[in-house]
PDB file of C-alpha atoms in Angstrom:
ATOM      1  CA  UNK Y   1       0.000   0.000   0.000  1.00  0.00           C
ATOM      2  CA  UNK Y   2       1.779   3.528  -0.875  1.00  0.00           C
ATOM      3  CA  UNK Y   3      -1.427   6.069  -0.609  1.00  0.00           C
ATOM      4  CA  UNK Y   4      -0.433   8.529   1.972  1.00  0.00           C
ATOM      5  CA  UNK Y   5      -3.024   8.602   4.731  1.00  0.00           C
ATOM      6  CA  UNK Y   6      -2.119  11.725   6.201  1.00  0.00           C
ATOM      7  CA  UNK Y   7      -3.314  13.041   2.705  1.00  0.00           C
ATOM      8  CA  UNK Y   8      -6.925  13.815   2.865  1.00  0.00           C
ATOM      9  CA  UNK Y   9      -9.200  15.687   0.943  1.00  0.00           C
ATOM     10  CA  UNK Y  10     -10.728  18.870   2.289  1.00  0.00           C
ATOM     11  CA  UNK Y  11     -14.254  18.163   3.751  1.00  0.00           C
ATOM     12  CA  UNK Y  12     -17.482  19.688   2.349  1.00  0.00           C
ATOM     13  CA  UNK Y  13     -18.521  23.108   2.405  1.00  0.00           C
ATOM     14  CA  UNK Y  14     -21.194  23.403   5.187  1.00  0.00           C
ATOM     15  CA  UNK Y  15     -23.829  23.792   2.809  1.00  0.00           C
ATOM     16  CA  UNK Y  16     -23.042  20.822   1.712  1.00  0.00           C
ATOM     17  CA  UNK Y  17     -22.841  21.872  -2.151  1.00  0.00           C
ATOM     18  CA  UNK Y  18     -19.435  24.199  -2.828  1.00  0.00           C
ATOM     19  CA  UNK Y  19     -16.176  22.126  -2.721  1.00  0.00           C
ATOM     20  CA  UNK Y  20     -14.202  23.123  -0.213  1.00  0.00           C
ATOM     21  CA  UNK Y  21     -11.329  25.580  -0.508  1.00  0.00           C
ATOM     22  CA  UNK Y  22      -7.721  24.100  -1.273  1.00  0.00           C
ATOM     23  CA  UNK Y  23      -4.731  25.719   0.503  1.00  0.00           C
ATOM     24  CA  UNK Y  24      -2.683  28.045  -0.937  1.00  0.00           C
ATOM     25  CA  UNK Y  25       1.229  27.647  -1.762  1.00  0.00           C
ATOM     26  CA  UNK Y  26       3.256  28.439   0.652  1.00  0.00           C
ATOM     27  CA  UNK Y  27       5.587  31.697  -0.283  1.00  0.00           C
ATOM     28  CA  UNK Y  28       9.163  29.083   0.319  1.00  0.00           C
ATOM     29  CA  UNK Y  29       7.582  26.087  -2.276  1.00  0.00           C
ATOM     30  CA  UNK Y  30       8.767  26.894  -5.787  1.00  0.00           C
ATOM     31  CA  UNK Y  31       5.638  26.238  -7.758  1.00  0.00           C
ATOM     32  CA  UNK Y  32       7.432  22.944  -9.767  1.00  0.00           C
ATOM     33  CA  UNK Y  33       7.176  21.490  -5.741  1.00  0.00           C
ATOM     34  CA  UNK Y  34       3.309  21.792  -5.676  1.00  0.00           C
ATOM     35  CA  UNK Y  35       0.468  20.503  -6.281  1.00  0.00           C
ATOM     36  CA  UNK Y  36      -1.992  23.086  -7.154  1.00  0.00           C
ATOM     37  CA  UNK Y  37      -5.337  20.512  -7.759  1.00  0.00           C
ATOM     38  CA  UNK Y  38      -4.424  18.873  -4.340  1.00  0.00           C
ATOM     39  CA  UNK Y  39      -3.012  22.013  -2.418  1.00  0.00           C
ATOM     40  CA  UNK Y  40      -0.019  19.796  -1.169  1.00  0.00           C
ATOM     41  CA  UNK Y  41       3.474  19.529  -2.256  1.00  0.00           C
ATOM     42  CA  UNK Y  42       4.598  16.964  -4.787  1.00  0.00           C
ATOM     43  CA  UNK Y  43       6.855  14.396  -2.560  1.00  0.00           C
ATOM     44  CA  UNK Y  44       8.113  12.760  -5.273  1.00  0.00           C
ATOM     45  CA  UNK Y  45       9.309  15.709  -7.163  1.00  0.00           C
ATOM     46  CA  UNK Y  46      11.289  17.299  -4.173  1.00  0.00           C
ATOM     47  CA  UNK Y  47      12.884  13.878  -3.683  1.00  0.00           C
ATOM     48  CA  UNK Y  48      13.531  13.804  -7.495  1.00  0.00           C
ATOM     49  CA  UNK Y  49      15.707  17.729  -7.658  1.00  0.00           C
ATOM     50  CA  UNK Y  50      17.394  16.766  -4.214  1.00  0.00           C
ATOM     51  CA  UNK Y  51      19.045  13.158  -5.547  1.00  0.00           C
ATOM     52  CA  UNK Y  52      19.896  15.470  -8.449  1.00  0.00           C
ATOM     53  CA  UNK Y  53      21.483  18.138  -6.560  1.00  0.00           C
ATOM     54  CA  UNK Y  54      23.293  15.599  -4.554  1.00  0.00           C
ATOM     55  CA  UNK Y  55      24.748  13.595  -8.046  1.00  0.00           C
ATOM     56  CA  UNK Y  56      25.697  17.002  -8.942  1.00  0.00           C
ATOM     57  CA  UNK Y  57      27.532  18.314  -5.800  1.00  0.00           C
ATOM     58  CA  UNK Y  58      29.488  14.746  -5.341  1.00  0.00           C
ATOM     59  CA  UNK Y  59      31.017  14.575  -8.565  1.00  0.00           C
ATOM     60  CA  UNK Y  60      31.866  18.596  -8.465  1.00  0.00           C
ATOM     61  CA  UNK Y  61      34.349  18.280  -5.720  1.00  0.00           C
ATOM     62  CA  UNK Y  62      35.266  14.518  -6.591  1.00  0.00           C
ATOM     63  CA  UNK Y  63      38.434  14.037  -8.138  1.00  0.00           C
ATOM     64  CA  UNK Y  64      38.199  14.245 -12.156  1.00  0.00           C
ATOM     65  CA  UNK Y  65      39.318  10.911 -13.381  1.00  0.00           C
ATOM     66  CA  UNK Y  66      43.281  10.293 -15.103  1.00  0.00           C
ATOM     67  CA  UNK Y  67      40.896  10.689 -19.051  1.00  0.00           C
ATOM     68  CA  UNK Y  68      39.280  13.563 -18.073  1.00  0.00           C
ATOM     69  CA  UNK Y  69      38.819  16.512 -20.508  1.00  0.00           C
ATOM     70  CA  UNK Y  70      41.787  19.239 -19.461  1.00  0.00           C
ATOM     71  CA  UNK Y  71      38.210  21.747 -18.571  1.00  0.00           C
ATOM     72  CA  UNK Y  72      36.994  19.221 -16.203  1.00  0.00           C
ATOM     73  CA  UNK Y  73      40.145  19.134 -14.151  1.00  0.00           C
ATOM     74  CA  UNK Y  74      40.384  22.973 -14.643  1.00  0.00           C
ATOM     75  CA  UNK Y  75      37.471  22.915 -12.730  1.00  0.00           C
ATOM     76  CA  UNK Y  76      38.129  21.205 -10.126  1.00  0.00           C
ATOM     77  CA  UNK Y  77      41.366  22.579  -9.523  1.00  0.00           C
ATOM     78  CA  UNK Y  78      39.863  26.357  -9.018  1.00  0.00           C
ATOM     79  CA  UNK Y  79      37.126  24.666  -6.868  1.00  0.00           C
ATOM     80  CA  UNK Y  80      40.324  23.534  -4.644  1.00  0.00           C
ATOM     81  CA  UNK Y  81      41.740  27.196  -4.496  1.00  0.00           C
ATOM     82  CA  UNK Y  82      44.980  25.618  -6.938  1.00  0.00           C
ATOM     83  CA  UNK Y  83      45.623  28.965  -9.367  1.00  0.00           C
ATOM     84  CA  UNK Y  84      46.178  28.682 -12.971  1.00  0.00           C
ATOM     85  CA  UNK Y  85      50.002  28.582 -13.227  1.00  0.00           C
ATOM     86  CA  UNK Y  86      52.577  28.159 -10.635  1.00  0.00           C
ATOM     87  CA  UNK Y  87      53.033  32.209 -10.224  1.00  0.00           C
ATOM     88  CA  UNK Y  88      50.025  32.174  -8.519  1.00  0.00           C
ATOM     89  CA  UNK Y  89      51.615  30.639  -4.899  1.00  0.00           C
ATOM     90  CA  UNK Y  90      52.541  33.336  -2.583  1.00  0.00           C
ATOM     91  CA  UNK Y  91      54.738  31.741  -0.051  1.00  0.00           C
ATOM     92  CA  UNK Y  92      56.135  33.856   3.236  1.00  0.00           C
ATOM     93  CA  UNK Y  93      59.524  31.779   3.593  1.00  0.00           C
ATOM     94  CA  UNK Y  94      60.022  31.809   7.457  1.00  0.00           C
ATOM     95  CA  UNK Y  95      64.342  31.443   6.896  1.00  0.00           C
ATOM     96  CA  UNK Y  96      66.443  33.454   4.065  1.00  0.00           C
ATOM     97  CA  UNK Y  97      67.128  29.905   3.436  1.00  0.00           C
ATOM     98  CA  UNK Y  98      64.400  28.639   2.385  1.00  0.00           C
ATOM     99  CA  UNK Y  99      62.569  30.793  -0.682  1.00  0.00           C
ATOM    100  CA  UNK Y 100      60.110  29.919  -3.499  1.00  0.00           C
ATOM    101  CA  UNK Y 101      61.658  27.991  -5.888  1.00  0.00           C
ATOM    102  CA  UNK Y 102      60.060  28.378  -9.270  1.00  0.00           C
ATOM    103  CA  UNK Y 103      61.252  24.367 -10.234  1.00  0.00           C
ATOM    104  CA  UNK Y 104      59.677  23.180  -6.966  1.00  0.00           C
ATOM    105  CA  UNK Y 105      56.560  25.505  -7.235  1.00  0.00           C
ATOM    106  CA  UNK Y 106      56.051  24.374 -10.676  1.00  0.00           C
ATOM    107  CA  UNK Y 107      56.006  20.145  -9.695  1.00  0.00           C
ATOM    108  CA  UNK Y 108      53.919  21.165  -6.617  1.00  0.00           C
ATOM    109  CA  UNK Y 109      51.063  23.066  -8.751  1.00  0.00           C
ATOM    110  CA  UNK Y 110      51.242  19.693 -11.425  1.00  0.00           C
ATOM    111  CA  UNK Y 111      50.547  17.500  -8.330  1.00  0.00           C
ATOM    112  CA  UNK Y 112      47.414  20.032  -7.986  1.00  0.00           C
ATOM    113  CA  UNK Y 113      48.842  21.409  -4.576  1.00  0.00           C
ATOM    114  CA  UNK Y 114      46.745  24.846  -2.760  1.00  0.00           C
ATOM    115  CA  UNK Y 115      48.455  27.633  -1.707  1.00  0.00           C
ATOM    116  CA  UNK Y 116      48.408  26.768   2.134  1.00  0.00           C
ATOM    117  CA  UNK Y 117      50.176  23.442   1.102  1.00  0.00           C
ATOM    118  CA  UNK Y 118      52.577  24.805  -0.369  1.00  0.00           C
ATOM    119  CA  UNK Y 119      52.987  26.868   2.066  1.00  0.00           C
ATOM    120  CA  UNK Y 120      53.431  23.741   4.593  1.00  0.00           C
ATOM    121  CA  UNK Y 121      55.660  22.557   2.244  1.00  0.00           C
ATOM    122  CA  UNK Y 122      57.954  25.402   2.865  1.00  0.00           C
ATOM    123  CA  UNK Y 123      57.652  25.989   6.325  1.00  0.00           C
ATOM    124  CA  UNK Y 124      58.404  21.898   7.027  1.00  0.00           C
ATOM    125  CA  UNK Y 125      61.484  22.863   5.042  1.00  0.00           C
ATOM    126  CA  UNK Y 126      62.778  25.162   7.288  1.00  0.00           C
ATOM    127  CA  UNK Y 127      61.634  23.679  10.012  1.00  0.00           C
ATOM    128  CA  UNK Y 128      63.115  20.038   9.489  1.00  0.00           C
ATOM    129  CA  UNK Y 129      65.715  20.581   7.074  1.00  0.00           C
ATOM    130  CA  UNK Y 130      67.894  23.712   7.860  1.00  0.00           C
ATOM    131  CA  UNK Y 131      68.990  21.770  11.159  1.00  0.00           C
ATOM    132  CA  UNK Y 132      69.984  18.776   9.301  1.00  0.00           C
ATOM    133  CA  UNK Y 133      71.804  21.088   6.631  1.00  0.00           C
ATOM    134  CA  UNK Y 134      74.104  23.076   9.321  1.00  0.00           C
ATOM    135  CA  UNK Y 135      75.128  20.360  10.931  1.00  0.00           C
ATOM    136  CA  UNK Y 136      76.496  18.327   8.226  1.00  0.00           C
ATOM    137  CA  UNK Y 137      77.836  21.919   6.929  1.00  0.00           C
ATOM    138  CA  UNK Y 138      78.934  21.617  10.346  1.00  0.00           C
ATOM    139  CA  UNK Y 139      80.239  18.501  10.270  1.00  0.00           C
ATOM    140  CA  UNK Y 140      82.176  19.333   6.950  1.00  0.00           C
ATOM    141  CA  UNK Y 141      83.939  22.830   8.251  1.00  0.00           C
ATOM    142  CA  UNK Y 142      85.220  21.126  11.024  1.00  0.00           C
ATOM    143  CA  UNK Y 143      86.739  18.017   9.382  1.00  0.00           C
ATOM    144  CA  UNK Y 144      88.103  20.636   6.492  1.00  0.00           C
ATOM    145  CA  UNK Y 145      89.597  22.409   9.866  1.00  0.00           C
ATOM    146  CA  UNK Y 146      91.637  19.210  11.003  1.00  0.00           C
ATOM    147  CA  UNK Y 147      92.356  18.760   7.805  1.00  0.00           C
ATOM    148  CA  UNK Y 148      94.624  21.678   7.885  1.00  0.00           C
ATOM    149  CA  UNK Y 149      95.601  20.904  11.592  1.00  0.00           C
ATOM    150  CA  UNK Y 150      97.098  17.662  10.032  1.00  0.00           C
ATOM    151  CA  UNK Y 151      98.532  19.237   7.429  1.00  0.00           C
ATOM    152  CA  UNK Y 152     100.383  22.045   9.905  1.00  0.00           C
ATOM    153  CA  UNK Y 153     101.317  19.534  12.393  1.00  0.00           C
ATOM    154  CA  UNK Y 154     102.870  16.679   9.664  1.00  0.00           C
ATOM    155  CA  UNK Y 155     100.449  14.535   9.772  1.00  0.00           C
ATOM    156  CA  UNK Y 156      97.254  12.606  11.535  1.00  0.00           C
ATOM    157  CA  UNK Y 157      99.684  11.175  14.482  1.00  0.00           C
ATOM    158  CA  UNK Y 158     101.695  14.299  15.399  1.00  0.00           C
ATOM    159  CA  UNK Y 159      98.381  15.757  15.290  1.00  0.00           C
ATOM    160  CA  UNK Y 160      96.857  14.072  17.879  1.00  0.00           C
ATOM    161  CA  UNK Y 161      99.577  14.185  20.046  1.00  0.00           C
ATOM    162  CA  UNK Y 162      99.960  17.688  19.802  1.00  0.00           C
ATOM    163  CA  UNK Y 163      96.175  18.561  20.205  1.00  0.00           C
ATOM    164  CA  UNK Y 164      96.874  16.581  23.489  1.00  0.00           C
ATOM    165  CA  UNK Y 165      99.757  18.777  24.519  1.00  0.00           C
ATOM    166  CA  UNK Y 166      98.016  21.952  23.614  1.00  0.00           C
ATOM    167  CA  UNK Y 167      94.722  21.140  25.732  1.00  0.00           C
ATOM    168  CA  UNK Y 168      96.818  20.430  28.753  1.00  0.00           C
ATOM    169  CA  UNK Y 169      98.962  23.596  28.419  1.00  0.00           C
ATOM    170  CA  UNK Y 170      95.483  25.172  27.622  1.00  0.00           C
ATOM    171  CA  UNK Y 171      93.336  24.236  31.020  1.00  0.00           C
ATOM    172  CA  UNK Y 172      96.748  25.329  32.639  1.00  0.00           C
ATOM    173  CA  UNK Y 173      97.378  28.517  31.883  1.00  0.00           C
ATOM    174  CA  UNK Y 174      94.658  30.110  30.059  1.00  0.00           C
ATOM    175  CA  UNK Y 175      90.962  30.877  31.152  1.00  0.00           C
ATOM    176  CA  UNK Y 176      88.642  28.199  29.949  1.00  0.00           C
ATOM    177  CA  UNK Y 177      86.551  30.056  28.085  1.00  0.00           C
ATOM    178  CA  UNK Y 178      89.380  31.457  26.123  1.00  0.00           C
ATOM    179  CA  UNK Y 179      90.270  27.838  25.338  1.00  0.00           C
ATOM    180  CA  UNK Y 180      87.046  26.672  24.350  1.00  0.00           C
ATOM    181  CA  UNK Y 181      86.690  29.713  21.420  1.00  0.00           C
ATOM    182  CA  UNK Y 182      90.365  29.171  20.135  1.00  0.00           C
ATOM    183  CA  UNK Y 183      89.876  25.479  19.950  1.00  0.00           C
ATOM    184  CA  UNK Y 184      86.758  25.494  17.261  1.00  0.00           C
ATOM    185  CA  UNK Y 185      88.803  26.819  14.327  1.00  0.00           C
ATOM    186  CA  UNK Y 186      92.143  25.525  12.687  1.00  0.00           C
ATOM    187  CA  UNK Y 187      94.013  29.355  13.486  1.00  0.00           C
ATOM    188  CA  UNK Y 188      92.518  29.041  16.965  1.00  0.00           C
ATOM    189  CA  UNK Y 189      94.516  26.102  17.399  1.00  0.00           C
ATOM    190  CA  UNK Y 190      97.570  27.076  15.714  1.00  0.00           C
ATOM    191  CA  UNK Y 191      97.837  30.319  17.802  1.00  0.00           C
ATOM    192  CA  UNK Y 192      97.822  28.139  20.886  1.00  0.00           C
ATOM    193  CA  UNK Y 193     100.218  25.804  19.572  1.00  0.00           C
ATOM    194  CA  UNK Y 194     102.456  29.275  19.000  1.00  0.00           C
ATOM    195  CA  UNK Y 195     101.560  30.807  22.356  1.00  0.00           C
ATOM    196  CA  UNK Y 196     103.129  27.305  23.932  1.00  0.00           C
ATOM    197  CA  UNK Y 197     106.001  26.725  21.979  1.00  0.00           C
ATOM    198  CA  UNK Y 198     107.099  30.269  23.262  1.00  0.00           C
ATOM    199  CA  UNK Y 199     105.634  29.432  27.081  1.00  0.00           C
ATOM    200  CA  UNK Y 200     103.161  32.463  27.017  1.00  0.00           C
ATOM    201  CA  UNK Y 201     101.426  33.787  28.808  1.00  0.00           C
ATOM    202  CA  UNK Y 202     101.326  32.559  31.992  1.00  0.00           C
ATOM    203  CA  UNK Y 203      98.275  32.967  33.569  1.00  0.00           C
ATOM    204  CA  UNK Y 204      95.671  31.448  35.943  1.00  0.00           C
ATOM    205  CA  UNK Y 205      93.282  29.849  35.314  1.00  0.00           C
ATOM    206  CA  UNK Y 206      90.541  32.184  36.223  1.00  0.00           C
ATOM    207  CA  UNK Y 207      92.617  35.124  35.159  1.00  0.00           C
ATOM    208  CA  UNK Y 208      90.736  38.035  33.953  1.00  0.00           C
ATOM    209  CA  UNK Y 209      91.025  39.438  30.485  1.00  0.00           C
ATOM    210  CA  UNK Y 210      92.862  43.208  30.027  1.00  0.00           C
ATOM    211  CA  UNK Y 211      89.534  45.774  30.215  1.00  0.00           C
ATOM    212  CA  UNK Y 212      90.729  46.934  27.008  1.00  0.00           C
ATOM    213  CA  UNK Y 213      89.712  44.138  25.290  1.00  0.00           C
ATOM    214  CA  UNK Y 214      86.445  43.411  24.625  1.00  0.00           C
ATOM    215  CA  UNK Y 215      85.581  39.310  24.655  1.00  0.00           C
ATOM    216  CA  UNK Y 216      81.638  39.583  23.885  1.00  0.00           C
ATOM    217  CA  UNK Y 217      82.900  41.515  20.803  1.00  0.00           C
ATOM    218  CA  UNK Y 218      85.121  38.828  19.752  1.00  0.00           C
ATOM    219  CA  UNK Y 219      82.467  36.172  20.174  1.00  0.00           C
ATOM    220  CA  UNK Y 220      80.237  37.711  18.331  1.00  0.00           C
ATOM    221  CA  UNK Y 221      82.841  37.938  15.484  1.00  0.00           C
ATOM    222  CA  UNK Y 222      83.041  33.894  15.447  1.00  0.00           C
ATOM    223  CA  UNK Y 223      79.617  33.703  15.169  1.00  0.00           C
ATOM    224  CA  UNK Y 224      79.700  35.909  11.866  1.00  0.00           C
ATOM    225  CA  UNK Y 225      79.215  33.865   8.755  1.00  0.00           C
ATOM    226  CA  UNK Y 226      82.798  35.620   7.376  1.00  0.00           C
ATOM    227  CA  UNK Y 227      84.803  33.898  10.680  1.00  0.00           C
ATOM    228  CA  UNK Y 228      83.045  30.266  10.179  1.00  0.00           C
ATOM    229  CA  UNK Y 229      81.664  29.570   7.056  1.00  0.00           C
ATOM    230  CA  UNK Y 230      83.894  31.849   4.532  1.00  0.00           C
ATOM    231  CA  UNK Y 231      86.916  32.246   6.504  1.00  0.00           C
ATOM    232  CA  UNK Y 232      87.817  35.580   5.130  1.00  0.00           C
ATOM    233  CA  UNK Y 233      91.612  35.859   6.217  1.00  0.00           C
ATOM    234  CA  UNK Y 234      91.251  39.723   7.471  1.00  0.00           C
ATOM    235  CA  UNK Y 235      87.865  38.800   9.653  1.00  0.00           C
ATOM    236  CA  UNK Y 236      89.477  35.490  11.051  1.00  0.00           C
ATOM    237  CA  UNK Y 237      92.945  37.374  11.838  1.00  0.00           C
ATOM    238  CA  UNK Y 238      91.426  39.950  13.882  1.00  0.00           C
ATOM    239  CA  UNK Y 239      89.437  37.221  16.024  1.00  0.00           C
ATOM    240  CA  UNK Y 240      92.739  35.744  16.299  1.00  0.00           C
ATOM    241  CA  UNK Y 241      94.691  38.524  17.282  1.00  0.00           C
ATOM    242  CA  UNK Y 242      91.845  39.550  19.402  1.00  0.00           C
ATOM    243  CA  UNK Y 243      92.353  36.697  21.614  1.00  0.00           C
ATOM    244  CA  UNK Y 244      96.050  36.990  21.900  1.00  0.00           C
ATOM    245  CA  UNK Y 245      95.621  40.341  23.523  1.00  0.00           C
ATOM    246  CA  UNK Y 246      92.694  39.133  25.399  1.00  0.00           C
ATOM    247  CA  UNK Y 247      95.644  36.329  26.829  1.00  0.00           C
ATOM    248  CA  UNK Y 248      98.377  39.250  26.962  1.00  0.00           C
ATOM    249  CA  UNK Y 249     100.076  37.003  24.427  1.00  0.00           C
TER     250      UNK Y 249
END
């Protein structure tokens, strides 16, 4: 049985004769929704637009299949937020690192990324890479620095052996913090090695450096891209002769 019972017709007029009066659409029911003879609205109709709308809405933000026709995936894409071209990303790089690369931007608007994951793409970049990246740069300046420590000293034997000697004479005589900032470079090292052959200076331990000489200042030069990454002779020279007359040497 599929008659609607909550469907009834309207009941007599109460003289029995006139029909009685069918209800009026309501001002929200598009008139292809109702039933004008019946004064109702046409179930199967509404049912009918609403699958429609559905089929419609699913395969607008479904993925357009590997055949589909270059507007179809056009489409889509803008329905995503992807832009036309690769130009359209905008990222904010958050290192001086890490920029937009037009080769990377390009293969990330092909795979059909938005501008937020490209974004993420760059900020993961910064985030996870640049660590990894100085320290093997890391890793690599301070190898090329024994290098040359080997090279100065005749060898990887006599270079052990002398970095030996030198720490000892350096926790002897020379503050430790001195020793710590001389020992991270090749000419740090070599100035030590100088300052002991010639049994200077001779001081304590927790011997303060001359007020003339600024130590902050000299750290801050080490930490200059020109003292550890470029090793411009000039810049590297001055730390080092900084730190002799920090030592009185």
């Amino acid at each position: 049985m599929s008659e609607n019972l909550l469907e009834v017709e309207a009941e007599p007029a109460g003289d029995g004769g006139a029909a009685g009066a069918v209800a009026v659409r309501p001002d929200e029911v598009p008139e292809k929704f109702w039933d004008g003879e019946r004064g109702a609205i046409r179930v199967e109709a509404l049912l009918k637009s609403y699958r429609e709308l559905e089929r419609k809405l699913s395969a607008r933000f479904a993925p357009p299949a590997d055949d589909a026709p270059e507007e179809e995936r056009l489409r889509f894409r803008r329905a995503m937020g992807v832009p036309d071209t690769a130009d359209g990303y905008v990222v904010q790089p958050k290192h001086e690192l890490i920029g937009a690369d037009p080769e990377v931007n390009a293969t990330l608007h092909q795979a059909g990324f938005t501008p937020a994951q490209v974004q993420l793409v760059y900020d993961l970049a910064a985030e996870r890479l640049l660590p990894i990246v100085a320290e093997a740069t890391s890793q690599f300046e301070a190898e090329r620095q024994r290098d040359r420590l080997r090279a100065e000293f005749g060898g990887e034997e006599r270079y052990r052996r002398t970095a030996k000697q030198i720490a000892a004479w350096g926790r002897a005589n020379l503050p430790e913090e001195v020793l710590t900032a001389l020992s991270t470079t090749a000419d740090g090292v070599i100035a030590l090695h100088r300052m002991m052959e010639k049994g200077e200076p001779a001081l304590a331990r927790q011997a303060e450096a001359p007020e003339t000489v600024d130590e902050a200042a000299l750290r801050r030069m080490m930490r200059d891209p020109r003292y550890w990454r470029s090793r411009e002779p000039d810049f590297v020279r001055r730390v080092t002769e900084g730190f002799r007359r920090l030592t009185g040497g």
